[in-house]
């Protein structure tokens, strides 16, 4: 799909945070030497349990801040791999607070704003962790809004979460181009009525063929 067609008629570019703007595995990769051979599986399990906890708690109709779930997920991963030094817990959590942004992110945000679109980060992350991540990556000047699901006390893929974007901007569904690296998030956004762009950095198969993205890209700078 041509870039001009993808952006045509859109007024807002809205981005998931973790895995889309921020590399969720950069926290572990910084300390891979200290972790040892379990670094990659530890990082993968940390991320998997973090998301699982959000889905399970959301289906219960309950809410726990995403940072708390991040801590619990790391505790589970460390318990699963007892040969990893548990004293690394606080070091890894500090690193997660200051995740690396993907290299193309600042320029892509700037170019979208130059094209006349409002840009926003929209995440399951709670407000404090998002503020820290944005400040650490120096993205504040490239974002018109940073939206956490905190006010609605639920997580994506609940429709009430995506509705936050429309309420914040007074926009219609068709005004929004939504970006996520998470296929489940793309499915949720598509079901809600957003045109969604799947940032498929790892070349994964589509798990939700009944809710396909508007476009698939390998990196954010493919869209502009």
PDB file of C-alpha atoms in Angstrom:
ATOM      1  CA  UNK A   1       0.000   0.000   0.000  1.00  0.00           C
ATOM      2  CA  UNK A   2       1.314   3.447  -0.915  1.00  0.00           C
ATOM      3  CA  UNK A   3       2.274   5.696   1.963  1.00  0.00           C
ATOM      4  CA  UNK A   4       0.036   8.498   0.704  1.00  0.00           C
ATOM      5  CA  UNK A   5      -2.958   6.130   0.667  1.00  0.00           C
ATOM      6  CA  UNK A   6      -2.245   4.920   4.184  1.00  0.00           C
ATOM      7  CA  UNK A   7      -2.078   8.436   5.621  1.00  0.00           C
ATOM      8  CA  UNK A   8      -4.862   9.944   3.513  1.00  0.00           C
ATOM      9  CA  UNK A   9      -7.591  11.511   5.627  1.00  0.00           C
ATOM     10  CA  UNK A  10      -5.878  10.692   8.912  1.00  0.00           C
ATOM     11  CA  UNK A  11      -5.461  13.358  11.563  1.00  0.00           C
ATOM     12  CA  UNK A  12      -3.938  11.288  14.373  1.00  0.00           C
ATOM     13  CA  UNK A  13      -1.135   8.738  14.479  1.00  0.00           C
ATOM     14  CA  UNK A  14      -1.398   6.718  17.689  1.00  0.00           C
ATOM     15  CA  UNK A  15       1.310   4.322  18.848  1.00  0.00           C
ATOM     16  CA  UNK A  16       1.460   1.472  21.279  1.00  0.00           C
ATOM     17  CA  UNK A  17       4.513   1.833  23.520  1.00  0.00           C
ATOM     18  CA  UNK A  18       6.102  -1.457  24.512  1.00  0.00           C
ATOM     19  CA  UNK A  19       7.489  -3.342  21.542  1.00  0.00           C
ATOM     20  CA  UNK A  20       6.378  -0.601  19.151  1.00  0.00           C
ATOM     21  CA  UNK A  21       8.249   2.519  20.259  1.00  0.00           C
ATOM     22  CA  UNK A  22      10.351   0.881  22.996  1.00  0.00           C
ATOM     23  CA  UNK A  23      12.406  -2.299  22.761  1.00  0.00           C
ATOM     24  CA  UNK A  24      11.097  -4.391  25.664  1.00  0.00           C
ATOM     25  CA  UNK A  25      14.120  -6.694  25.477  1.00  0.00           C
ATOM     26  CA  UNK A  26      16.682  -3.918  25.807  1.00  0.00           C
ATOM     27  CA  UNK A  27      16.510  -4.078  29.619  1.00  0.00           C
ATOM     28  CA  UNK A  28      17.830  -7.640  29.654  1.00  0.00           C
ATOM     29  CA  UNK A  29      20.200  -7.190  26.720  1.00  0.00           C
ATOM     30  CA  UNK A  30      22.064  -4.449  28.614  1.00  0.00           C
ATOM     31  CA  UNK A  31      22.871  -6.927  31.355  1.00  0.00           C
ATOM     32  CA  UNK A  32      23.132 -10.119  29.330  1.00  0.00           C
ATOM     33  CA  UNK A  33      26.712 -10.688  30.451  1.00  0.00           C
ATOM     34  CA  UNK A  34      25.724 -10.727  34.111  1.00  0.00           C
ATOM     35  CA  UNK A  35      22.651 -12.876  33.444  1.00  0.00           C
ATOM     36  CA  UNK A  36      24.454 -15.472  31.390  1.00  0.00           C
ATOM     37  CA  UNK A  37      22.997 -17.974  28.882  1.00  0.00           C
ATOM     38  CA  UNK A  38      19.487 -17.578  30.271  1.00  0.00           C
ATOM     39  CA  UNK A  39      19.277 -13.941  29.165  1.00  0.00           C
ATOM     40  CA  UNK A  40      17.098 -14.430  26.087  1.00  0.00           C
ATOM     41  CA  UNK A  41      14.620 -16.944  27.556  1.00  0.00           C
ATOM     42  CA  UNK A  42      14.399 -14.835  30.712  1.00  0.00           C
ATOM     43  CA  UNK A  43      13.524 -11.766  28.679  1.00  0.00           C
ATOM     44  CA  UNK A  44      10.954 -13.634  26.579  1.00  0.00           C
ATOM     45  CA  UNK A  45       9.272 -15.120  29.648  1.00  0.00           C
ATOM     46  CA  UNK A  46       9.239 -11.765  31.430  1.00  0.00           C
ATOM     47  CA  UNK A  47       7.377 -10.218  28.531  1.00  0.00           C
ATOM     48  CA  UNK A  48       5.016 -13.167  28.082  1.00  0.00           C
ATOM     49  CA  UNK A  49       3.936 -13.208  31.722  1.00  0.00           C
ATOM     50  CA  UNK A  50       3.598  -9.407  31.839  1.00  0.00           C
ATOM     51  CA  UNK A  51       1.031  -9.553  29.036  1.00  0.00           C
ATOM     52  CA  UNK A  52      -0.669 -12.684  30.365  1.00  0.00           C
ATOM     53  CA  UNK A  53      -1.222 -11.046  33.741  1.00  0.00           C
ATOM     54  CA  UNK A  54      -2.848  -8.012  32.100  1.00  0.00           C
ATOM     55  CA  UNK A  55      -5.258 -10.180  30.096  1.00  0.00           C
ATOM     56  CA  UNK A  56      -6.205 -12.403  33.044  1.00  0.00           C
ATOM     57  CA  UNK A  57      -6.758  -9.494  35.412  1.00  0.00           C
ATOM     58  CA  UNK A  58      -8.693  -7.572  32.771  1.00  0.00           C
ATOM     59  CA  UNK A  59     -11.024 -10.527  32.172  1.00  0.00           C
ATOM     60  CA  UNK A  60     -11.682 -10.651  35.914  1.00  0.00           C
ATOM     61  CA  UNK A  61     -12.897  -7.060  35.740  1.00  0.00           C
ATOM     62  CA  UNK A  62     -10.051  -5.985  37.999  1.00  0.00           C
ATOM     63  CA  UNK A  63      -7.135  -3.613  37.517  1.00  0.00           C
ATOM     64  CA  UNK A  64      -3.551  -3.641  38.735  1.00  0.00           C
ATOM     65  CA  UNK A  65      -1.053  -1.018  37.502  1.00  0.00           C
ATOM     66  CA  UNK A  66       1.088  -2.332  34.681  1.00  0.00           C
ATOM     67  CA  UNK A  67       4.285  -1.612  36.576  1.00  0.00           C
ATOM     68  CA  UNK A  68       3.171  -3.961  39.348  1.00  0.00           C
ATOM     69  CA  UNK A  69       2.494  -6.632  36.727  1.00  0.00           C
ATOM     70  CA  UNK A  70       5.936  -5.988  35.258  1.00  0.00           C
ATOM     71  CA  UNK A  71       7.508  -6.616  38.665  1.00  0.00           C
ATOM     72  CA  UNK A  72       5.490  -9.783  39.208  1.00  0.00           C
ATOM     73  CA  UNK A  73       6.373 -11.075  35.763  1.00  0.00           C
ATOM     74  CA  UNK A  74      10.073 -10.581  36.415  1.00  0.00           C
ATOM     75  CA  UNK A  75       9.746 -12.381  39.749  1.00  0.00           C
ATOM     76  CA  UNK A  76       8.162 -15.320  37.947  1.00  0.00           C
ATOM     77  CA  UNK A  77      10.897 -15.363  35.310  1.00  0.00           C
ATOM     78  CA  UNK A  78      13.633 -15.268  37.948  1.00  0.00           C
ATOM     79  CA  UNK A  79      11.945 -18.084  39.857  1.00  0.00           C
ATOM     80  CA  UNK A  80      11.754 -20.099  36.650  1.00  0.00           C
ATOM     81  CA  UNK A  81      15.481 -19.653  36.038  1.00  0.00           C
ATOM     82  CA  UNK A  82      17.016 -19.974  39.542  1.00  0.00           C
ATOM     83  CA  UNK A  83      20.523 -20.055  38.084  1.00  0.00           C
ATOM     84  CA  UNK A  84      20.134 -16.339  37.277  1.00  0.00           C
ATOM     85  CA  UNK A  85      21.341 -14.182  40.175  1.00  0.00           C
ATOM     86  CA  UNK A  86      18.190 -12.850  41.915  1.00  0.00           C
ATOM     87  CA  UNK A  87      20.194  -9.838  43.034  1.00  0.00           C
ATOM     88  CA  UNK A  88      19.826  -8.580  39.448  1.00  0.00           C
ATOM     89  CA  UNK A  89      16.121  -7.913  40.037  1.00  0.00           C
ATOM     90  CA  UNK A  90      16.419  -4.211  40.859  1.00  0.00           C
ATOM     91  CA  UNK A  91      19.007  -3.664  38.141  1.00  0.00           C
ATOM     92  CA  UNK A  92      16.662  -5.148  35.547  1.00  0.00           C
ATOM     93  CA  UNK A  93      13.681  -3.153  36.792  1.00  0.00           C
ATOM     94  CA  UNK A  94      15.709   0.053  36.610  1.00  0.00           C
ATOM     95  CA  UNK A  95      16.679  -0.833  33.053  1.00  0.00           C
ATOM     96  CA  UNK A  96      13.030  -1.448  32.163  1.00  0.00           C
ATOM     97  CA  UNK A  97      12.150   2.022  33.380  1.00  0.00           C
ATOM     98  CA  UNK A  98      14.533   3.430  30.763  1.00  0.00           C
ATOM     99  CA  UNK A  99      14.015   1.171  27.761  1.00  0.00           C
ATOM    100  CA  UNK A 100      15.708   1.988  24.473  1.00  0.00           C
ATOM    101  CA  UNK A 101      13.529   3.443  21.728  1.00  0.00           C
ATOM    102  CA  UNK A 102      13.927   1.833  18.329  1.00  0.00           C
ATOM    103  CA  UNK A 103      16.282   3.821  16.145  1.00  0.00           C
ATOM    104  CA  UNK A 104      13.711   5.029  13.624  1.00  0.00           C
ATOM    105  CA  UNK A 105      11.210   6.270  16.221  1.00  0.00           C
ATOM    106  CA  UNK A 106      12.224   9.953  16.726  1.00  0.00           C
ATOM    107  CA  UNK A 107      12.502  10.724  13.019  1.00  0.00           C
ATOM    108  CA  UNK A 108       9.237   8.936  12.195  1.00  0.00           C
ATOM    109  CA  UNK A 109       7.330  10.887  14.838  1.00  0.00           C
ATOM    110  CA  UNK A 110       8.827  14.153  13.634  1.00  0.00           C
ATOM    111  CA  UNK A 111       7.964  13.445  10.003  1.00  0.00           C
ATOM    112  CA  UNK A 112       4.384  12.504  10.830  1.00  0.00           C
ATOM    113  CA  UNK A 113       3.942  15.738  12.766  1.00  0.00           C
ATOM    114  CA  UNK A 114       5.494  17.667   9.905  1.00  0.00           C
ATOM    115  CA  UNK A 115       2.872  16.025   7.675  1.00  0.00           C
ATOM    116  CA  UNK A 116       0.187  17.569   9.884  1.00  0.00           C
ATOM    117  CA  UNK A 117      -0.796  14.619  12.078  1.00  0.00           C
ATOM    118  CA  UNK A 118      -1.134  14.674  15.841  1.00  0.00           C
ATOM    119  CA  UNK A 119       0.969  11.963  17.473  1.00  0.00           C
ATOM    120  CA  UNK A 120       0.168  10.085  20.645  1.00  0.00           C
ATOM    121  CA  UNK A 121       1.484   7.194  22.684  1.00  0.00           C
ATOM    122  CA  UNK A 122      -1.299   4.944  23.977  1.00  0.00           C
ATOM    123  CA  UNK A 123      -0.344   2.122  26.296  1.00  0.00           C
ATOM    124  CA  UNK A 124      -1.292  -0.384  28.952  1.00  0.00           C
ATOM    125  CA  UNK A 125       1.572   1.127  30.907  1.00  0.00           C
ATOM    126  CA  UNK A 126       0.585   3.216  33.892  1.00  0.00           C
ATOM    127  CA  UNK A 127       1.233   6.941  33.805  1.00  0.00           C
ATOM    128  CA  UNK A 128       4.399   7.008  35.906  1.00  0.00           C
ATOM    129  CA  UNK A 129       6.206   4.356  33.883  1.00  0.00           C
ATOM    130  CA  UNK A 130       5.209   5.985  30.598  1.00  0.00           C
ATOM    131  CA  UNK A 131       6.425   9.395  31.731  1.00  0.00           C
ATOM    132  CA  UNK A 132       9.774   7.888  32.691  1.00  0.00           C
ATOM    133  CA  UNK A 133      10.099   5.961  29.414  1.00  0.00           C
ATOM    134  CA  UNK A 134       9.253   8.972  27.259  1.00  0.00           C
ATOM    135  CA  UNK A 135      11.634  11.227  29.167  1.00  0.00           C
ATOM    136  CA  UNK A 136      14.446   8.686  29.053  1.00  0.00           C
ATOM    137  CA  UNK A 137      14.075   8.244  25.290  1.00  0.00           C
ATOM    138  CA  UNK A 138      13.701  12.031  24.811  1.00  0.00           C
ATOM    139  CA  UNK A 139      10.470  11.661  22.839  1.00  0.00           C
ATOM    140  CA  UNK A 140       8.408  14.282  24.651  1.00  0.00           C
ATOM    141  CA  UNK A 141       8.802  16.907  21.939  1.00  0.00           C
ATOM    142  CA  UNK A 142       7.591  14.468  19.277  1.00  0.00           C
ATOM    143  CA  UNK A 143       4.354  13.476  21.058  1.00  0.00           C
ATOM    144  CA  UNK A 144       1.187  15.507  21.425  1.00  0.00           C
ATOM    145  CA  UNK A 145      -0.173  13.202  24.129  1.00  0.00           C
ATOM    146  CA  UNK A 146       0.857  10.268  26.314  1.00  0.00           C
ATOM    147  CA  UNK A 147      -2.190   8.165  27.188  1.00  0.00           C
ATOM    148  CA  UNK A 148      -2.306   5.453  29.830  1.00  0.00           C
ATOM    149  CA  UNK A 149      -5.222   3.108  30.420  1.00  0.00           C
ATOM    150  CA  UNK A 150      -5.095   4.112  34.104  1.00  0.00           C
ATOM    151  CA  UNK A 151      -8.246   6.288  33.997  1.00  0.00           C
ATOM    152  CA  UNK A 152     -10.469   3.510  32.608  1.00  0.00           C
ATOM    153  CA  UNK A 153      -9.017   0.789  34.880  1.00  0.00           C
ATOM    154  CA  UNK A 154      -8.779  -1.824  32.168  1.00  0.00           C
ATOM    155  CA  UNK A 155      -6.282  -3.020  29.570  1.00  0.00           C
ATOM    156  CA  UNK A 156      -6.241  -3.381  25.829  1.00  0.00           C
ATOM    157  CA  UNK A 157      -7.963  -5.111  24.069  1.00  0.00           C
ATOM    158  CA  UNK A 158     -11.056  -3.875  25.959  1.00  0.00           C
ATOM    159  CA  UNK A 159     -13.011  -1.413  23.787  1.00  0.00           C
ATOM    160  CA  UNK A 160     -13.091   1.042  26.694  1.00  0.00           C
ATOM    161  CA  UNK A 161      -9.320   1.339  26.423  1.00  0.00           C
ATOM    162  CA  UNK A 162      -9.321   2.290  22.731  1.00  0.00           C
ATOM    163  CA  UNK A 163     -12.221   4.681  23.323  1.00  0.00           C
ATOM    164  CA  UNK A 164      -9.819   6.784  25.406  1.00  0.00           C
ATOM    165  CA  UNK A 165      -8.089   7.922  22.218  1.00  0.00           C
ATOM    166  CA  UNK A 166     -11.302   9.279  20.728  1.00  0.00           C
ATOM    167  CA  UNK A 167     -12.344  10.940  23.975  1.00  0.00           C
ATOM    168  CA  UNK A 168      -8.946  12.600  24.413  1.00  0.00           C
ATOM    169  CA  UNK A 169      -8.839  14.094  20.941  1.00  0.00           C
ATOM    170  CA  UNK A 170     -12.511  14.434  20.077  1.00  0.00           C
ATOM    171  CA  UNK A 171     -11.727  12.345  17.016  1.00  0.00           C
ATOM    172  CA  UNK A 172     -13.670   9.762  15.039  1.00  0.00           C
ATOM    173  CA  UNK A 173     -12.463   6.221  14.489  1.00  0.00           C
ATOM    174  CA  UNK A 174     -11.680   6.896  10.846  1.00  0.00           C
ATOM    175  CA  UNK A 175      -9.394   9.796  11.820  1.00  0.00           C
ATOM    176  CA  UNK A 176      -6.955   7.499  13.607  1.00  0.00           C
ATOM    177  CA  UNK A 177      -4.073   5.456  12.230  1.00  0.00           C
ATOM    178  CA  UNK A 178      -3.020   3.057  14.972  1.00  0.00           C
ATOM    179  CA  UNK A 179       0.394   1.387  15.188  1.00  0.00           C
ATOM    180  CA  UNK A 180       1.407  -1.632  17.234  1.00  0.00           C
ATOM    181  CA  UNK A 181       3.997  -4.389  17.063  1.00  0.00           C
ATOM    182  CA  UNK A 182       1.620  -6.690  18.968  1.00  0.00           C
ATOM    183  CA  UNK A 183      -0.688  -8.691  16.735  1.00  0.00           C
ATOM    184  CA  UNK A 184      -3.277  -9.048  19.505  1.00  0.00           C
ATOM    185  CA  UNK A 185      -3.330  -5.243  19.859  1.00  0.00           C
ATOM    186  CA  UNK A 186      -3.785  -4.847  16.105  1.00  0.00           C
ATOM    187  CA  UNK A 187      -6.748  -7.225  16.269  1.00  0.00           C
ATOM    188  CA  UNK A 188      -8.265  -5.282  19.167  1.00  0.00           C
ATOM    189  CA  UNK A 189      -7.799  -1.929  17.458  1.00  0.00           C
ATOM    190  CA  UNK A 190      -9.232  -3.265  14.188  1.00  0.00           C
ATOM    191  CA  UNK A 191     -12.260  -4.693  15.990  1.00  0.00           C
ATOM    192  CA  UNK A 192     -12.765  -1.282  17.587  1.00  0.00           C
ATOM    193  CA  UNK A 193     -12.758   0.395  14.174  1.00  0.00           C
ATOM    194  CA  UNK A 194      -9.279   1.874  13.809  1.00  0.00           C
ATOM    195  CA  UNK A 195      -7.168   1.482  10.698  1.00  0.00           C
ATOM    196  CA  UNK A 196      -4.241  -0.404  12.189  1.00  0.00           C
ATOM    197  CA  UNK A 197      -0.658  -0.815  11.007  1.00  0.00           C
ATOM    198  CA  UNK A 198       1.121  -3.898  12.279  1.00  0.00           C
ATOM    199  CA  UNK A 199       4.811  -3.186  12.900  1.00  0.00           C
ATOM    200  CA  UNK A 200       5.859  -6.787  12.392  1.00  0.00           C
ATOM    201  CA  UNK A 201       9.510  -6.477  13.341  1.00  0.00           C
ATOM    202  CA  UNK A 202      10.068 -10.248  13.579  1.00  0.00           C
ATOM    203  CA  UNK A 203       8.171 -11.382  10.489  1.00  0.00           C
ATOM    204  CA  UNK A 204       5.603 -13.330  12.477  1.00  0.00           C
ATOM    205  CA  UNK A 205       2.468 -14.904  10.973  1.00  0.00           C
ATOM    206  CA  UNK A 206      -0.879 -13.207  11.534  1.00  0.00           C
ATOM    207  CA  UNK A 207      -2.686 -14.894  14.417  1.00  0.00           C
ATOM    208  CA  UNK A 208      -6.001 -13.124  13.819  1.00  0.00           C
ATOM    209  CA  UNK A 209      -6.854 -13.399  10.096  1.00  0.00           C
ATOM    210  CA  UNK A 210     -10.464 -12.333  10.706  1.00  0.00           C
ATOM    211  CA  UNK A 211      -9.199  -8.952  11.978  1.00  0.00           C
ATOM    212  CA  UNK A 212      -6.412  -8.077   9.544  1.00  0.00           C
ATOM    213  CA  UNK A 213      -4.351  -4.892   9.751  1.00  0.00           C
ATOM    214  CA  UNK A 214      -4.694  -2.171   7.158  1.00  0.00           C
ATOM    215  CA  UNK A 215      -0.984  -2.562   6.430  1.00  0.00           C
ATOM    216  CA  UNK A 216       2.040  -4.506   7.632  1.00  0.00           C
ATOM    217  CA  UNK A 217       5.484  -2.905   7.915  1.00  0.00           C
ATOM    218  CA  UNK A 218       8.791  -4.144   9.263  1.00  0.00           C
ATOM    219  CA  UNK A 219       9.671  -0.816  10.918  1.00  0.00           C
ATOM    220  CA  UNK A 220       7.916   2.462  11.614  1.00  0.00           C
ATOM    221  CA  UNK A 221       9.818   4.455   9.023  1.00  0.00           C
ATOM    222  CA  UNK A 222       8.223   2.322   6.292  1.00  0.00           C
ATOM    223  CA  UNK A 223       5.063   4.451   6.589  1.00  0.00           C
ATOM    224  CA  UNK A 224       6.504   7.854   5.704  1.00  0.00           C
TER     225      UNK A 224
END
